[in-house]
């Protein structure tokens, strides 16, 4: 019991690392499935995720046989993972062979991979489901109540970590996009100033000249603006087109 408690402590310490900068989500999920096998009365574990764009993926599994069975569920579209996502609740399977009418292809593949029981818990945060944790046993039998509760706790904590990592990654991308937009606006304002001073124009007229030159030469507005701001493009060329089209 003491050994299990120490392992459980180490697992939740690892879960806490999901909030640290530079968090390796792939490595963490691999450690999670391995810890599930050590902490729970199961022989293998695997994760199935619904990606951010709706695509399904298998990010981690404890053994190759578990990985094969996880991928098989994706291809066959049947198995406890599918029902877990649909029902948003754990799916205990004490005897996979007894469920051959329910999941004929999954039951056959599970037998080929040497698994006789399964217990699937959802990766969930409130009403949001991002995947499921599959726990496989080599012998028939239900997962004990304590193990089932611990499995769900580990899955819930993992969900928080994964969603946090996604939020950080999305926030970084959004911040970079915003900074790019701001930088472009600054360059455009500088270019307008160059044209306004050179051609003695109002700022609105300077922008019209800038936009017209970019359109007529099939160039991006920000690229023309950058050329003017960095003195790589002669403002007289831009203004010449304006004078020609007036």
Short mmCIF file of C-alpha atoms in Angstrom, two decimals:
data_model
loop_
_atom_site.label_atom_id
_atom_site.label_comp_id
_atom_site.label_asym_id
_atom_site.label_seq_id
_atom_site.Cartn_x
_atom_site.Cartn_y
_atom_site.Cartn_z
CA UNK A 1 0.00 0.00 0.00
CA UNK A 2 2.84 2.37 0.87
CA UNK A 3 4.42 1.76 -2.52
CA UNK A 4 1.16 2.53 -4.27
CA UNK A 5 0.73 5.72 -2.27
CA UNK A 6 4.22 6.88 -3.26
CA UNK A 7 3.49 6.10 -6.92
CA UNK A 8 0.19 7.96 -6.68
CA UNK A 9 1.95 10.96 -5.16
CA UNK A 10 4.51 10.99 -7.98
CA UNK A 11 1.73 10.76 -10.55
CA UNK A 12 -0.11 13.79 -9.20
CA UNK A 13 3.15 15.71 -8.92
CA UNK A 14 3.60 15.03 -12.63
CA UNK A 15 0.05 16.24 -13.21
CA UNK A 16 0.96 19.49 -11.48
CA UNK A 17 3.74 19.96 -14.03
CA UNK A 18 1.09 20.48 -16.71
CA UNK A 19 0.89 24.08 -15.51
CA UNK A 20 4.62 24.68 -15.97
CA UNK A 21 6.14 26.48 -18.93
CA UNK A 22 7.52 24.14 -21.58
CA UNK A 23 5.18 21.32 -20.54
CA UNK A 24 5.62 18.22 -22.76
CA UNK A 25 2.07 16.95 -23.23
CA UNK A 26 3.10 13.88 -25.26
CA UNK A 27 5.60 12.76 -22.64
CA UNK A 28 3.13 13.39 -19.85
CA UNK A 29 0.41 11.26 -21.48
CA UNK A 30 2.88 8.43 -21.98
CA UNK A 31 3.78 8.54 -18.29
CA UNK A 32 0.09 8.66 -17.38
CA UNK A 33 -0.82 5.42 -19.16
CA UNK A 34 2.22 3.65 -17.70
CA UNK A 35 1.27 4.84 -14.21
CA UNK A 36 -2.28 3.58 -14.73
CA UNK A 37 -0.91 0.07 -15.24
CA UNK A 38 1.20 0.35 -12.07
CA UNK A 39 -1.53 1.91 -9.92
CA UNK A 40 -4.59 -0.03 -11.10
CA UNK A 41 -5.46 -3.70 -11.46
CA UNK A 42 -5.07 -3.65 -15.26
CA UNK A 43 -2.56 -5.00 -17.76
CA UNK A 44 -2.53 -2.18 -20.32
CA UNK A 45 -3.87 1.31 -20.91
CA UNK A 46 -4.39 3.63 -23.84
CA UNK A 47 -5.77 7.06 -24.62
CA UNK A 48 -8.05 8.09 -27.44
CA UNK A 49 -8.58 11.78 -28.08
CA UNK A 50 -10.92 13.89 -30.11
CA UNK A 51 -8.65 16.51 -31.66
CA UNK A 52 -9.26 20.26 -31.66
CA UNK A 53 -10.69 20.00 -35.19
CA UNK A 54 -12.80 16.93 -34.53
CA UNK A 55 -10.33 14.31 -35.72
CA UNK A 56 -9.62 11.32 -33.48
CA UNK A 57 -6.12 10.29 -32.46
CA UNK A 58 -4.24 7.89 -30.20
CA UNK A 59 -1.63 9.96 -28.33
CA UNK A 60 -0.40 7.34 -25.86
CA UNK A 61 -0.58 3.65 -24.94
CA UNK A 62 1.32 1.43 -22.52
CA UNK A 63 1.95 -1.52 -24.88
CA UNK A 64 1.90 -2.08 -28.62
CA UNK A 65 -1.04 -4.45 -28.25
CA UNK A 66 -3.04 -1.74 -26.49
CA UNK A 67 -2.09 0.71 -29.23
CA UNK A 68 -3.29 -1.69 -31.91
CA UNK A 69 -6.63 -2.13 -30.15
CA UNK A 70 -7.05 1.62 -29.72
CA UNK A 71 -6.42 2.23 -33.40
CA UNK A 72 -8.78 -0.61 -34.27
CA UNK A 73 -11.59 1.12 -32.37
CA UNK A 74 -11.05 4.23 -34.47
CA UNK A 75 -11.20 2.30 -37.72
CA UNK A 76 -14.09 0.05 -36.78
CA UNK A 77 -16.15 2.75 -35.12
CA UNK A 78 -17.21 0.42 -32.32
CA UNK A 79 -16.05 -0.46 -28.85
CA UNK A 80 -16.23 0.96 -25.32
CA UNK A 81 -14.46 4.18 -26.35
CA UNK A 82 -17.20 5.02 -28.85
CA UNK A 83 -19.96 4.41 -26.30
CA UNK A 84 -18.06 6.29 -23.60
CA UNK A 85 -17.94 9.41 -25.75
CA UNK A 86 -21.57 9.09 -26.75
CA UNK A 87 -22.83 8.47 -23.21
CA UNK A 88 -20.29 10.75 -21.47
CA UNK A 89 -19.95 8.12 -18.74
CA UNK A 90 -17.67 5.20 -17.83
CA UNK A 91 -18.18 1.96 -19.74
CA UNK A 92 -17.18 -1.11 -17.67
CA UNK A 93 -16.75 -4.37 -19.60
CA UNK A 94 -16.07 -7.31 -17.28
CA UNK A 95 -16.02 -9.83 -20.13
CA UNK A 96 -15.37 -8.58 -23.66
CA UNK A 97 -16.18 -11.98 -25.20
CA UNK A 98 -19.68 -11.79 -23.70
CA UNK A 99 -20.22 -8.54 -25.62
CA UNK A 100 -19.46 -10.04 -29.05
CA UNK A 101 -23.01 -9.32 -30.26
CA UNK A 102 -22.64 -5.70 -29.14
CA UNK A 103 -19.16 -5.16 -30.62
CA UNK A 104 -18.38 -8.14 -32.90
CA UNK A 105 -15.27 -6.72 -34.54
CA UNK A 106 -13.89 -5.14 -31.38
CA UNK A 107 -14.41 -8.33 -29.37
CA UNK A 108 -12.58 -10.39 -31.99
CA UNK A 109 -9.66 -7.96 -32.15
CA UNK A 110 -9.43 -7.71 -28.35
CA UNK A 111 -9.13 -11.51 -28.18
CA UNK A 112 -6.39 -11.45 -30.83
CA UNK A 113 -4.48 -8.87 -28.77
CA UNK A 114 -4.89 -10.90 -25.58
CA UNK A 115 -7.42 -8.74 -23.71
CA UNK A 116 -10.49 -10.15 -21.98
CA UNK A 117 -11.83 -7.13 -20.03
CA UNK A 118 -11.93 -3.37 -20.33
CA UNK A 119 -12.90 -0.30 -18.38
CA UNK A 120 -13.24 3.02 -20.19
CA UNK A 121 -13.55 6.40 -18.48
CA UNK A 122 -14.13 9.76 -20.19
CA UNK A 123 -11.62 12.59 -20.25
CA UNK A 124 -13.96 15.33 -19.18
CA UNK A 125 -14.10 18.81 -17.74
CA UNK A 126 -17.63 19.66 -16.67
CA UNK A 127 -19.69 18.99 -19.82
CA UNK A 128 -16.72 18.95 -22.20
CA UNK A 129 -15.40 15.58 -23.37
CA UNK A 130 -12.04 15.42 -25.15
CA UNK A 131 -11.50 11.67 -25.25
CA UNK A 132 -11.32 8.57 -23.09
CA UNK A 133 -8.91 6.42 -21.10
CA UNK A 134 -9.12 2.70 -21.92
CA UNK A 135 -7.93 0.18 -19.31
CA UNK A 136 -7.51 -3.41 -20.50
CA UNK A 137 -7.19 -6.65 -18.54
CA UNK A 138 -5.86 -10.00 -19.69
CA UNK A 139 -8.53 -11.83 -17.68
CA UNK A 140 -12.31 -11.31 -17.34
CA UNK A 141 -13.37 -9.31 -14.32
CA UNK A 142 -14.70 -5.90 -13.33
CA UNK A 143 -12.46 -3.11 -12.10
CA UNK A 144 -12.83 -2.57 -8.36
CA UNK A 145 -14.73 0.46 -7.09
CA UNK A 146 -11.63 2.14 -5.67
CA UNK A 147 -9.66 1.56 -8.87
CA UNK A 148 -12.55 2.82 -11.00
CA UNK A 149 -12.75 6.03 -8.95
CA UNK A 150 -8.98 6.52 -9.12
CA UNK A 151 -9.01 5.94 -12.88
CA UNK A 152 -11.62 8.65 -13.32
CA UNK A 153 -9.66 10.99 -11.07
CA UNK A 154 -6.50 10.49 -13.12
CA UNK A 155 -8.44 11.01 -16.34
CA UNK A 156 -10.04 14.21 -15.03
CA UNK A 157 -6.71 15.62 -13.89
CA UNK A 158 -5.14 14.73 -17.25
CA UNK A 159 -7.98 16.52 -19.02
CA UNK A 160 -7.24 19.73 -17.12
CA UNK A 161 -3.59 19.50 -18.12
CA UNK A 162 -4.33 18.87 -21.79
CA UNK A 163 -6.90 21.67 -22.01
CA UNK A 164 -4.50 24.03 -20.24
CA UNK A 165 -1.76 23.21 -22.76
CA UNK A 166 -4.18 23.80 -25.63
CA UNK A 167 -5.30 27.11 -24.15
CA UNK A 168 -1.69 28.29 -23.74
CA UNK A 169 -0.85 27.26 -27.31
CA UNK A 170 -3.98 28.95 -28.68
CA UNK A 171 -3.32 32.08 -26.61
CA UNK A 172 0.23 32.27 -27.92
CA UNK A 173 -0.95 31.95 -31.51
CA UNK A 174 -3.62 34.60 -30.98
CA UNK A 175 -1.08 36.94 -29.39
CA UNK A 176 1.31 36.47 -32.30
CA UNK A 177 -1.47 37.16 -34.80
CA UNK A 178 -2.46 40.30 -32.93
CA UNK A 179 1.15 41.50 -32.82
CA UNK A 180 1.50 40.92 -36.57
CA UNK A 181 -1.66 42.93 -37.21
CA UNK A 182 -0.41 45.76 -34.99
CA UNK A 183 2.98 45.78 -36.71
CA UNK A 184 1.30 45.97 -40.11
CA UNK A 185 -0.84 48.88 -38.98
CA UNK A 186 2.21 50.78 -37.74
CA UNK A 187 4.02 50.26 -41.05
CA UNK A 188 0.96 51.38 -43.03
CA UNK A 189 0.70 54.55 -40.94
CA UNK A 190 4.40 55.25 -41.57
CA UNK A 191 3.91 54.77 -45.31
CA UNK A 192 0.92 57.11 -45.31
CA UNK A 193 3.08 59.71 -43.60
CA UNK A 194 5.80 59.34 -46.25
CA UNK A 195 3.27 59.84 -49.05
CA UNK A 196 1.52 62.70 -47.26
CA UNK A 197 4.78 64.62 -46.80
CA UNK A 198 6.14 63.87 -50.27
CA UNK A 199 2.93 64.64 -52.14
CA UNK A 200 1.54 67.20 -49.69
CA UNK A 201 -1.56 65.10 -49.26
CA UNK A 202 -4.15 64.60 -46.57
CA UNK A 203 -3.73 61.25 -44.78
CA UNK A 204 -6.90 59.85 -46.37
CA UNK A 205 -5.60 60.72 -49.83
CA UNK A 206 -2.23 59.19 -48.99
CA UNK A 207 -3.95 55.94 -48.02
CA UNK A 208 -5.96 55.98 -51.26
CA UNK A 209 -2.73 56.31 -53.24
CA UNK A 210 -1.10 53.51 -51.24
CA UNK A 211 -4.03 51.15 -51.73
CA UNK A 212 -4.34 52.00 -55.42
CA UNK A 213 -0.68 51.22 -56.10
CA UNK A 214 -0.91 47.90 -54.25
CA UNK A 215 -4.01 46.85 -56.21
CA UNK A 216 -2.67 47.89 -59.59
CA UNK A 217 0.54 45.92 -59.01
CA UNK A 218 -1.21 42.94 -57.37
CA UNK A 219 0.79 43.44 -54.18
CA UNK A 220 -0.14 43.17 -50.51
CA UNK A 221 -0.85 46.52 -48.89
CA UNK A 222 1.56 45.80 -46.04
CA UNK A 223 4.37 44.92 -48.47
CA UNK A 224 4.00 48.20 -50.35
CA UNK A 225 3.81 50.06 -47.04
CA UNK A 226 6.96 48.33 -45.79
CA UNK A 227 8.78 49.29 -49.00
CA UNK A 228 7.89 52.93 -48.48
CA UNK A 229 8.67 52.91 -44.76
CA UNK A 230 12.08 51.30 -45.30
CA UNK A 231 12.88 53.55 -48.31
CA UNK A 232 13.03 50.59 -50.67
CA UNK A 233 10.18 51.95 -52.79
CA UNK A 234 10.28 55.45 -54.25
CA UNK A 235 7.18 57.34 -53.09
CA UNK A 236 7.21 59.19 -56.40
CA UNK A 237 6.27 55.93 -58.15
CA UNK A 238 3.24 55.51 -55.94
CA UNK A 239 2.24 59.14 -56.34
CA UNK A 240 2.83 59.01 -60.10
CA UNK A 241 0.11 56.43 -60.47
CA UNK A 242 -2.21 58.60 -58.40
CA UNK A 243 -1.50 61.62 -60.60
CA UNK A 244 -2.05 59.49 -63.70
CA UNK A 245 -5.44 58.22 -62.53
CA UNK A 246 -6.86 61.53 -61.30
#
